[in-house]
Amino acid sequence: MVSIFHGCVPVFTLGQRGSDDALPFDEVLHWPSFSLRVPADELQELPAVLEAVARRPAELKRMQSGLRCAWRRLFWSSLQGSCFGESARGDAFDGLIEVLRRRLSRARGARRRLL
């Protein structure tokens, strides 16, 4: 979280290319717009990936701008208290509740289709 507060773009090295590894709050955060993913089996490419982004400052700025919108969903203001004077509304707790609501809705829809 501290790195995100400073505008650092997160880099994830989950699974292999094509795997369906989920990131936190996938249902409410569009991770590709403000983070990078390098599959674990391609980790040797990480320096090249980072250099490529560094050569595209407009893309890097776009991703950092996306972080400014996403950090609220990742910080537990309602439990840990405000960090920057923000309200608890729209924090990670609200994000978790929204994820659970969407998953429950999908599960109910799938069950109805089976019946």
mmCIF file of N, CA and C in Angstrom:
data_model
loop_
_atom_site.group_PDB
_atom_site.id
_atom_site.type_symbol
_atom_site.label_atom_id
_atom_site.label_comp_id
_atom_site.label_asym_id
_atom_site.label_seq_id
_atom_site.Cartn_x
_atom_site.Cartn_y
_atom_site.Cartn_z
ATOM 1 N N MET A 1 0.815 -1.196 0.000
ATOM 2 C CA MET A 1 0.000 0.000 0.000
ATOM 3 C C MET A 1 0.857 1.259 0.000
ATOM 4 N N VAL A 2 1.945 1.247 0.734
ATOM 5 C CA VAL A 2 2.794 2.439 0.789
ATOM 6 C C VAL A 2 3.314 2.775 -0.603
ATOM 7 N N SER A 3 3.722 1.760 -1.355
ATOM 8 C CA SER A 3 4.240 2.025 -2.702
ATOM 9 C C SER A 3 3.139 2.586 -3.604
ATOM 10 N N ILE A 4 1.917 2.095 -3.451
ATOM 11 C CA ILE A 4 0.797 2.605 -4.244
ATOM 12 C C ILE A 4 0.517 4.063 -3.884
ATOM 13 N N PHE A 5 0.606 4.398 -2.577
ATOM 14 C CA PHE A 5 0.413 5.787 -2.160
ATOM 15 C C PHE A 5 1.428 6.706 -2.828
ATOM 16 N N HIS A 6 2.595 6.176 -3.148
ATOM 17 C CA HIS A 6 3.648 6.971 -3.785
ATOM 18 C C HIS A 6 3.590 6.915 -5.310
ATOM 19 N N GLY A 7 2.555 6.278 -5.854
ATOM 20 C CA GLY A 7 2.372 6.244 -7.299
ATOM 21 C C GLY A 7 3.136 5.147 -8.015
ATOM 22 N N CYS A 8 3.636 4.161 -7.271
ATOM 23 C CA CYS A 8 4.359 3.045 -7.902
ATOM 24 C C CYS A 8 3.359 2.051 -8.485
ATOM 25 N N VAL A 9 3.538 1.702 -9.731
ATOM 26 C CA VAL A 9 2.652 0.764 -10.419
ATOM 27 C C VAL A 9 2.948 -0.650 -9.912
ATOM 28 N N PRO A 10 1.933 -1.354 -9.393
ATOM 29 C CA PRO A 10 2.168 -2.717 -8.900
ATOM 30 C C PRO A 10 2.527 -3.669 -10.039
ATOM 31 N N VAL A 11 3.418 -4.608 -9.741
ATOM 32 C CA VAL A 11 3.810 -5.653 -10.683
ATOM 33 C C VAL A 11 3.499 -6.987 -10.026
ATOM 34 N N PHE A 12 2.684 -7.794 -10.697
ATOM 35 C CA PHE A 12 2.302 -9.101 -10.168
ATOM 36 C C PHE A 12 2.960 -10.206 -10.985
ATOM 37 N N THR A 13 3.409 -11.243 -10.295
ATOM 38 C CA THR A 13 4.054 -12.379 -10.970
ATOM 39 C C THR A 13 3.314 -13.660 -10.603
ATOM 40 N N LEU A 14 2.018 -13.664 -10.804
ATOM 41 C CA LEU A 14 1.198 -14.818 -10.454
ATOM 42 C C LEU A 14 1.129 -15.824 -11.586
ATOM 43 N N GLY A 15 1.270 -17.091 -11.256
ATOM 44 C CA GLY A 15 1.022 -18.166 -12.198
ATOM 45 C C GLY A 15 1.763 -18.064 -13.515
ATOM 46 N N GLN A 16 1.359 -18.923 -14.426
ATOM 47 C CA GLN A 16 1.936 -18.958 -15.765
ATOM 48 C C GLN A 16 0.987 -18.263 -16.724
ATOM 49 N N ARG A 17 1.508 -17.861 -17.894
ATOM 50 C CA ARG A 17 0.674 -17.194 -18.897
ATOM 51 C C ARG A 17 -0.556 -18.052 -19.175
ATOM 52 N N GLY A 18 -1.692 -17.428 -19.198
ATOM 53 C CA GLY A 18 -2.943 -18.126 -19.470
ATOM 54 C C GLY A 18 -3.623 -18.672 -18.228
ATOM 55 N N SER A 19 -2.936 -18.642 -17.067
ATOM 56 C CA SER A 19 -3.584 -19.139 -15.856
ATOM 57 C C SER A 19 -4.616 -18.108 -15.396
ATOM 58 N N ASP A 20 -5.541 -18.567 -14.631
ATOM 59 C CA ASP A 20 -6.647 -17.713 -14.206
ATOM 60 C C ASP A 20 -6.461 -17.270 -12.761
ATOM 61 N N ASP A 21 -5.285 -16.738 -12.433
ATOM 62 C CA ASP A 21 -5.026 -16.265 -11.080
ATOM 63 C C ASP A 21 -5.738 -14.941 -10.864
ATOM 64 N N ALA A 22 -6.532 -14.888 -9.832
ATOM 65 C CA ALA A 22 -7.305 -13.683 -9.540
ATOM 66 C C ALA A 22 -6.511 -12.751 -8.630
ATOM 67 N N LEU A 23 -6.715 -11.480 -8.818
ATOM 68 C CA LEU A 23 -6.145 -10.463 -7.943
ATOM 69 C C LEU A 23 -7.237 -9.979 -7.007
ATOM 70 N N PRO A 24 -6.872 -9.362 -5.884
ATOM 71 C CA PRO A 24 -7.896 -8.897 -4.944
ATOM 72 C C PRO A 24 -8.887 -7.941 -5.613
ATOM 73 N N PHE A 25 -10.137 -8.137 -5.296
ATOM 74 C CA PHE A 25 -11.206 -7.259 -5.775
ATOM 75 C C PHE A 25 -11.278 -7.187 -7.299
ATOM 76 N N ASP A 26 -10.949 -8.284 -7.967
ATOM 77 C CA ASP A 26 -11.015 -8.347 -9.432
ATOM 78 C C ASP A 26 -12.359 -7.869 -9.980
ATOM 79 N N GLU A 27 -13.415 -8.140 -9.236
ATOM 80 C CA GLU A 27 -14.739 -7.771 -9.716
ATOM 81 C C GLU A 27 -14.978 -6.267 -9.717
ATOM 82 N N VAL A 28 -14.248 -5.531 -8.901
ATOM 83 C CA VAL A 28 -14.502 -4.092 -8.805
ATOM 84 C C VAL A 28 -13.307 -3.230 -9.218
ATOM 85 N N LEU A 29 -12.163 -3.843 -9.455
ATOM 86 C CA LEU A 29 -10.977 -3.104 -9.896
ATOM 87 C C LEU A 29 -10.489 -3.652 -11.229
ATOM 88 N N HIS A 30 -10.248 -2.786 -12.167
ATOM 89 C CA HIS A 30 -9.720 -3.203 -13.469
ATOM 90 C C HIS A 30 -8.194 -3.117 -13.412
ATOM 91 N N TRP A 31 -7.572 -4.163 -12.858
ATOM 92 C CA TRP A 31 -6.134 -4.187 -12.604
ATOM 93 C C TRP A 31 -5.281 -3.859 -13.826
ATOM 94 N N PRO A 32 -5.617 -4.337 -15.021
ATOM 95 C CA PRO A 32 -4.752 -4.035 -16.171
ATOM 96 C C PRO A 32 -4.591 -2.545 -16.456
ATOM 97 N N SER A 33 -5.508 -1.722 -15.964
ATOM 98 C CA SER A 33 -5.397 -0.293 -16.244
ATOM 99 C C SER A 33 -4.392 0.415 -15.342
ATOM 100 N N PHE A 34 -3.954 -0.230 -14.260
ATOM 101 C CA PHE A 34 -2.997 0.433 -13.374
ATOM 102 C C PHE A 34 -1.950 -0.504 -12.768
ATOM 103 N N SER A 35 -1.777 -1.687 -13.360
ATOM 104 C CA SER A 35 -0.751 -2.602 -12.865
ATOM 105 C C SER A 35 -0.175 -3.409 -14.022
ATOM 106 N N LEU A 36 0.910 -4.084 -13.733
ATOM 107 C CA LEU A 36 1.547 -4.953 -14.724
ATOM 108 C C LEU A 36 1.491 -6.388 -14.219
ATOM 109 N N ARG A 37 1.394 -7.305 -15.160
ATOM 110 C CA ARG A 37 1.419 -8.731 -14.838
ATOM 111 C C ARG A 37 2.500 -9.385 -15.662
ATOM 112 N N VAL A 38 3.402 -10.047 -14.994
ATOM 113 C CA VAL A 38 4.446 -10.816 -15.665
ATOM 114 C C VAL A 38 4.301 -12.239 -15.148
ATOM 115 N N PRO A 39 3.894 -13.174 -15.994
ATOM 116 C CA PRO A 39 3.729 -14.550 -15.530
ATOM 117 C C PRO A 39 5.022 -15.081 -14.900
ATOM 118 N N ALA A 40 4.872 -15.911 -13.879
ATOM 119 C CA ALA A 40 6.033 -16.429 -13.153
ATOM 120 C C ALA A 40 7.006 -17.156 -14.075
ATOM 121 N N ASP A 41 6.481 -17.823 -15.095
ATOM 122 C CA ASP A 41 7.373 -18.551 -16.003
ATOM 123 C C ASP A 41 8.058 -17.620 -17.007
ATOM 124 N N GLU A 42 7.744 -16.317 -16.968
ATOM 125 C CA GLU A 42 8.387 -15.332 -17.837
ATOM 126 C C GLU A 42 9.085 -14.244 -17.026
ATOM 127 N N LEU A 43 9.393 -14.554 -15.783
ATOM 128 C CA LEU A 43 9.983 -13.561 -14.893
ATOM 129 C C LEU A 43 11.307 -13.013 -15.411
ATOM 130 N N GLN A 44 12.013 -13.794 -16.199
ATOM 131 C CA GLN A 44 13.276 -13.308 -16.773
ATOM 132 C C GLN A 44 13.038 -12.111 -17.694
ATOM 133 N N GLU A 45 11.800 -11.900 -18.130
ATOM 134 C CA GLU A 45 11.450 -10.767 -18.998
ATOM 135 C C GLU A 45 11.109 -9.499 -18.223
ATOM 136 N N LEU A 46 11.081 -9.586 -16.892
ATOM 137 C CA LEU A 46 10.677 -8.442 -16.081
ATOM 138 C C LEU A 46 11.483 -7.175 -16.378
ATOM 139 N N PRO A 47 12.811 -7.213 -16.450
ATOM 140 C CA PRO A 47 13.534 -5.975 -16.767
ATOM 141 C C PRO A 47 13.100 -5.351 -18.096
ATOM 142 N N ALA A 48 12.873 -6.183 -19.101
ATOM 143 C CA ALA A 48 12.448 -5.658 -20.407
ATOM 144 C C ALA A 48 11.053 -5.048 -20.322
ATOM 145 N N VAL A 49 10.160 -5.675 -19.561
ATOM 146 C CA VAL A 49 8.802 -5.149 -19.391
ATOM 147 C C VAL A 49 8.849 -3.784 -18.706
ATOM 148 N N LEU A 50 9.643 -3.675 -17.659
ATOM 149 C CA LEU A 50 9.749 -2.407 -16.933
ATOM 150 C C LEU A 50 10.390 -1.323 -17.791
ATOM 151 N N GLU A 51 11.406 -1.684 -18.547
ATOM 152 C CA GLU A 51 12.052 -0.716 -19.442
ATOM 153 C C GLU A 51 11.072 -0.228 -20.512
ATOM 154 N N ALA A 52 10.258 -1.138 -21.029
ATOM 155 C CA ALA A 52 9.288 -0.767 -22.065
ATOM 156 C C ALA A 52 8.288 0.246 -21.521
ATOM 157 N N VAL A 53 7.821 0.040 -20.298
ATOM 158 C CA VAL A 53 6.871 0.986 -19.704
ATOM 159 C C VAL A 53 7.563 2.318 -19.425
ATOM 160 N N ALA A 54 8.803 2.262 -18.970
ATOM 161 C CA ALA A 54 9.543 3.498 -18.684
ATOM 162 C C ALA A 54 9.761 4.323 -19.951
ATOM 163 N N ARG A 55 9.835 3.658 -21.106
ATOM 164 C CA ARG A 55 10.006 4.381 -22.376
ATOM 165 C C ARG A 55 8.703 4.980 -22.888
ATOM 166 N N ARG A 56 7.592 4.656 -22.242
ATOM 167 C CA ARG A 56 6.282 5.197 -22.638
ATOM 168 C C ARG A 56 5.705 6.004 -21.472
ATOM 169 N N PRO A 57 6.232 7.207 -21.259
ATOM 170 C CA PRO A 57 5.802 7.988 -20.095
ATOM 171 C C PRO A 57 4.299 8.277 -20.067
ATOM 172 N N ALA A 58 3.680 8.404 -21.217
ATOM 173 C CA ALA A 58 2.232 8.668 -21.230
ATOM 174 C C ALA A 58 1.473 7.469 -20.658
ATOM 175 N N GLU A 59 1.903 6.270 -21.012
ATOM 176 C CA GLU A 59 1.253 5.067 -20.477
ATOM 177 C C GLU A 59 1.493 4.955 -18.971
ATOM 178 N N LEU A 60 2.706 5.227 -18.546
ATOM 179 C CA LEU A 60 3.022 5.185 -17.116
ATOM 180 C C LEU A 60 2.167 6.195 -16.347
ATOM 181 N N LYS A 61 2.027 7.391 -16.872
ATOM 182 C CA LYS A 61 1.191 8.415 -16.221
ATOM 183 C C LYS A 61 -0.266 7.968 -16.159
ATOM 184 N N ARG A 62 -0.740 7.319 -17.235
ATOM 185 C CA ARG A 62 -2.121 6.813 -17.262
ATOM 186 C C ARG A 62 -2.325 5.772 -16.167
ATOM 187 N N MET A 63 -1.346 4.879 -16.017
ATOM 188 C CA MET A 63 -1.443 3.844 -14.986
ATOM 189 C C MET A 63 -1.398 4.459 -13.590
ATOM 190 N N GLN A 64 -0.535 5.433 -13.403
ATOM 191 C CA GLN A 64 -0.452 6.105 -12.100
ATOM 192 C C GLN A 64 -1.744 6.853 -11.804
ATOM 193 N N SER A 65 -2.349 7.416 -12.823
ATOM 194 C CA SER A 65 -3.627 8.087 -12.651
ATOM 195 C C SER A 65 -4.696 7.082 -12.221
ATOM 196 N N GLY A 66 -4.663 5.894 -12.810
ATOM 197 C CA GLY A 66 -5.592 4.837 -12.421
ATOM 198 C C GLY A 66 -5.412 4.431 -10.967
ATOM 199 N N LEU A 67 -4.174 4.457 -10.507
ATOM 200 C CA LEU A 67 -3.897 4.139 -9.104
ATOM 201 C C LEU A 67 -4.595 5.123 -8.168
ATOM 202 N N ARG A 68 -4.649 6.379 -8.569
ATOM 203 C CA ARG A 68 -5.291 7.387 -7.721
ATOM 204 C C ARG A 68 -6.760 7.052 -7.498
ATOM 205 N N CYS A 69 -7.353 6.365 -8.447
ATOM 206 C CA CYS A 69 -8.749 5.969 -8.300
ATOM 207 C C CYS A 69 -8.893 4.643 -7.556
ATOM 208 N N ALA A 70 -7.898 3.789 -7.633
ATOM 209 C CA ALA A 70 -8.009 2.431 -7.093
ATOM 210 C C ALA A 70 -7.588 2.299 -5.641
ATOM 211 N N TRP A 71 -6.703 3.145 -5.157
ATOM 212 C CA TRP A 71 -6.148 2.923 -3.830
ATOM 213 C C TRP A 71 -7.214 2.883 -2.750
ATOM 214 N N ARG A 72 -8.294 3.626 -2.942
ATOM 215 C CA ARG A 72 -9.371 3.632 -1.934
ATOM 216 C C ARG A 72 -9.966 2.254 -1.735
ATOM 217 N N ARG A 73 -10.094 1.481 -2.815
ATOM 218 C CA ARG A 73 -10.654 0.131 -2.707
ATOM 219 C C ARG A 73 -9.684 -0.842 -2.045
ATOM 220 N N LEU A 74 -8.434 -0.450 -1.911
ATOM 221 C CA LEU A 74 -7.419 -1.334 -1.346
ATOM 222 C C LEU A 74 -7.066 -1.000 0.103
ATOM 223 N N PHE A 75 -7.509 0.137 0.590
ATOM 224 C CA PHE A 75 -7.162 0.576 1.935
ATOM 225 C C PHE A 75 -8.371 0.445 2.851
ATOM 226 N N TRP A 76 -8.164 -0.113 4.018
ATOM 227 C CA TRP A 76 -9.236 -0.397 4.969
ATOM 228 C C TRP A 76 -9.461 0.799 5.905
ATOM 229 N N SER A 77 -9.898 1.918 5.367
ATOM 230 C CA SER A 77 -10.121 3.133 6.170
ATOM 231 C C SER A 77 -11.125 2.888 7.292
ATOM 232 N N SER A 78 -12.147 2.078 7.026
ATOM 233 C CA SER A 78 -13.182 1.849 8.032
ATOM 234 C C SER A 78 -12.642 1.067 9.224
ATOM 235 N N LEU A 79 -11.553 0.319 9.052
ATOM 236 C CA LEU A 79 -10.969 -0.453 10.154
ATOM 237 C C LEU A 79 -9.728 0.209 10.729
ATOM 238 N N GLN A 80 -8.894 0.772 9.869
ATOM 239 C CA GLN A 80 -7.619 1.333 10.310
ATOM 240 C C GLN A 80 -7.675 2.836 10.533
ATOM 241 N N GLY A 81 -8.729 3.455 10.109
ATOM 242 C CA GLY A 81 -8.833 4.899 10.229
ATOM 243 C C GLY A 81 -8.331 5.586 8.972
ATOM 244 N N SER A 82 -8.642 6.830 8.877
ATOM 245 C CA SER A 82 -8.282 7.627 7.713
ATOM 246 C C SER A 82 -6.781 7.844 7.641
ATOM 247 N N CYS A 83 -6.264 7.809 6.435
ATOM 248 C CA CYS A 83 -4.839 8.056 6.213
ATOM 249 C C CYS A 83 -4.627 9.462 5.668
ATOM 250 N N PHE A 84 -5.535 9.898 4.817
ATOM 251 C CA PHE A 84 -5.417 11.203 4.160
ATOM 252 C C PHE A 84 -6.671 12.052 4.355
ATOM 253 N N GLY A 85 -7.447 11.743 5.375
ATOM 254 C CA GLY A 85 -8.681 12.478 5.612
ATOM 255 C C GLY A 85 -9.860 11.946 4.819
ATOM 256 N N GLU A 86 -9.673 10.788 4.171
ATOM 257 C CA GLU A 86 -10.752 10.212 3.361
ATOM 258 C C GLU A 86 -11.835 9.605 4.242
ATOM 259 N N SER A 87 -13.017 9.511 3.688
ATOM 260 C CA SER A 87 -14.126 8.872 4.386
ATOM 261 C C SER A 87 -13.958 7.350 4.278
ATOM 262 N N ALA A 88 -14.634 6.645 5.143
ATOM 263 C CA ALA A 88 -14.578 5.179 5.107
ATOM 264 C C ALA A 88 -15.398 4.622 3.947
ATOM 265 N N ARG A 89 -16.302 5.401 3.397
ATOM 266 C CA ARG A 89 -17.131 4.936 2.282
ATOM 267 C C ARG A 89 -16.264 4.659 1.060
ATOM 268 N N GLY A 90 -16.479 3.524 0.420
ATOM 269 C CA GLY A 90 -15.741 3.188 -0.793
ATOM 270 C C GLY A 90 -14.388 2.564 -0.522
ATOM 271 N N ASP A 91 -14.135 2.160 0.725
ATOM 272 C CA ASP A 91 -12.838 1.570 1.058
ATOM 273 C C ASP A 91 -12.827 0.063 0.758
ATOM 274 N N ALA A 92 -11.805 -0.627 1.243
ATOM 275 C CA ALA A 92 -11.668 -2.058 0.964
ATOM 276 C C ALA A 92 -12.828 -2.863 1.544
ATOM 277 N N PHE A 93 -13.360 -2.443 2.691
ATOM 278 C CA PHE A 93 -14.508 -3.148 3.251
ATOM 279 C C PHE A 93 -15.691 -3.061 2.298
ATOM 280 N N ASP A 94 -15.985 -1.863 1.813
ATOM 281 C CA ASP A 94 -17.071 -1.701 0.840
ATOM 282 C C ASP A 94 -16.778 -2.494 -0.432
ATOM 283 N N GLY A 95 -15.504 -2.525 -0.838
ATOM 284 C CA GLY A 95 -15.120 -3.312 -2.012
ATOM 285 C C GLY A 95 -15.366 -4.792 -1.799
ATOM 286 N N LEU A 96 -15.022 -5.292 -0.606
ATOM 287 C CA LEU A 96 -15.249 -6.705 -0.288
ATOM 288 C C LEU A 96 -16.731 -7.034 -0.304
ATOM 289 N N ILE A 97 -17.535 -6.175 0.287
ATOM 290 C CA ILE A 97 -18.987 -6.399 0.286
ATOM 291 C C ILE A 97 -19.522 -6.418 -1.146
ATOM 292 N N GLU A 98 -19.032 -5.523 -1.999
ATOM 293 C CA GLU A 98 -19.473 -5.495 -3.402
ATOM 294 C C GLU A 98 -19.061 -6.764 -4.131
ATOM 295 N N VAL A 99 -17.849 -7.250 -3.897
ATOM 296 C CA VAL A 99 -17.390 -8.500 -4.512
ATOM 297 C C VAL A 99 -18.290 -9.649 -4.074
ATOM 298 N N LEU A 100 -18.557 -9.744 -2.788
ATOM 299 C CA LEU A 100 -19.414 -10.830 -2.285
ATOM 300 C C LEU A 100 -20.827 -10.724 -2.847
ATOM 301 N N ARG A 101 -21.346 -9.490 -2.958
ATOM 302 C CA ARG A 101 -22.691 -9.294 -3.524
ATOM 303 C C ARG A 101 -22.733 -9.779 -4.977
ATOM 304 N N ARG A 102 -21.703 -9.435 -5.744
ATOM 305 C CA ARG A 102 -21.667 -9.865 -7.152
ATOM 306 C C ARG A 102 -21.530 -11.379 -7.282
ATOM 307 N N ARG A 103 -20.698 -11.980 -6.432
ATOM 308 C CA ARG A 103 -20.532 -13.437 -6.484
ATOM 309 C C ARG A 103 -21.811 -14.154 -6.093
ATOM 310 N N LEU A 104 -22.496 -13.654 -5.083
ATOM 311 C CA LEU A 104 -23.765 -14.244 -4.669
ATOM 312 C C LEU A 104 -24.790 -14.122 -5.782
ATOM 313 N N SER A 105 -24.837 -12.976 -6.425
ATOM 314 C CA SER A 105 -25.768 -12.765 -7.530
ATOM 315 C C SER A 105 -25.484 -13.740 -8.680
ATOM 316 N N ARG A 106 -24.194 -13.911 -9.009
ATOM 317 C CA ARG A 106 -23.826 -14.871 -10.062
ATOM 318 C C ARG A 106 -24.211 -16.292 -9.677
ATOM 319 N N ALA A 107 -23.969 -16.657 -8.421
ATOM 320 C CA ALA A 107 -24.295 -18.013 -7.956
ATOM 321 C C ALA A 107 -25.799 -18.252 -8.016
ATOM 322 N N ARG A 108 -26.563 -17.252 -7.626
ATOM 323 C CA ARG A 108 -28.023 -17.387 -7.689
ATOM 324 C C ARG A 108 -28.486 -17.509 -9.133
ATOM 325 N N GLY A 109 -27.901 -16.732 -10.025
ATOM 326 C CA GLY A 109 -28.265 -16.813 -11.439
ATOM 327 C C GLY A 109 -27.924 -18.174 -12.020
ATOM 328 N N ALA A 110 -26.773 -18.713 -11.662
ATOM 329 C CA ALA A 110 -26.370 -20.038 -12.150
ATOM 330 C C ALA A 110 -27.301 -21.109 -11.614
ATOM 331 N N ARG A 111 -27.716 -20.983 -10.356
ATOM 332 C CA ARG A 111 -28.619 -21.978 -9.766
ATOM 333 C C ARG A 111 -29.978 -21.920 -10.468
ATOM 334 N N ARG A 112 -30.471 -20.706 -10.783
ATOM 335 C CA ARG A 112 -31.759 -20.583 -11.481
ATOM 336 C C ARG A 112 -31.697 -21.234 -12.862
ATOM 337 N N ARG A 113 -30.563 -21.059 -13.539
ATOM 338 C CA ARG A 113 -30.428 -21.656 -14.880
ATOM 339 C C ARG A 113 -30.436 -23.189 -14.797
ATOM 340 N N LEU A 114 -29.936 -23.739 -13.696
ATOM 341 C CA LEU A 114 -29.907 -25.198 -13.544
ATOM 342 C C LEU A 114 -31.291 -25.748 -13.257
ATOM 343 N N LEU A 115 -32.143 -24.930 -12.632
ATOM 344 C CA LEU A 115 -33.482 -25.410 -12.258
ATOM 345 C C LEU A 115 -34.399 -25.312 -13.404
#
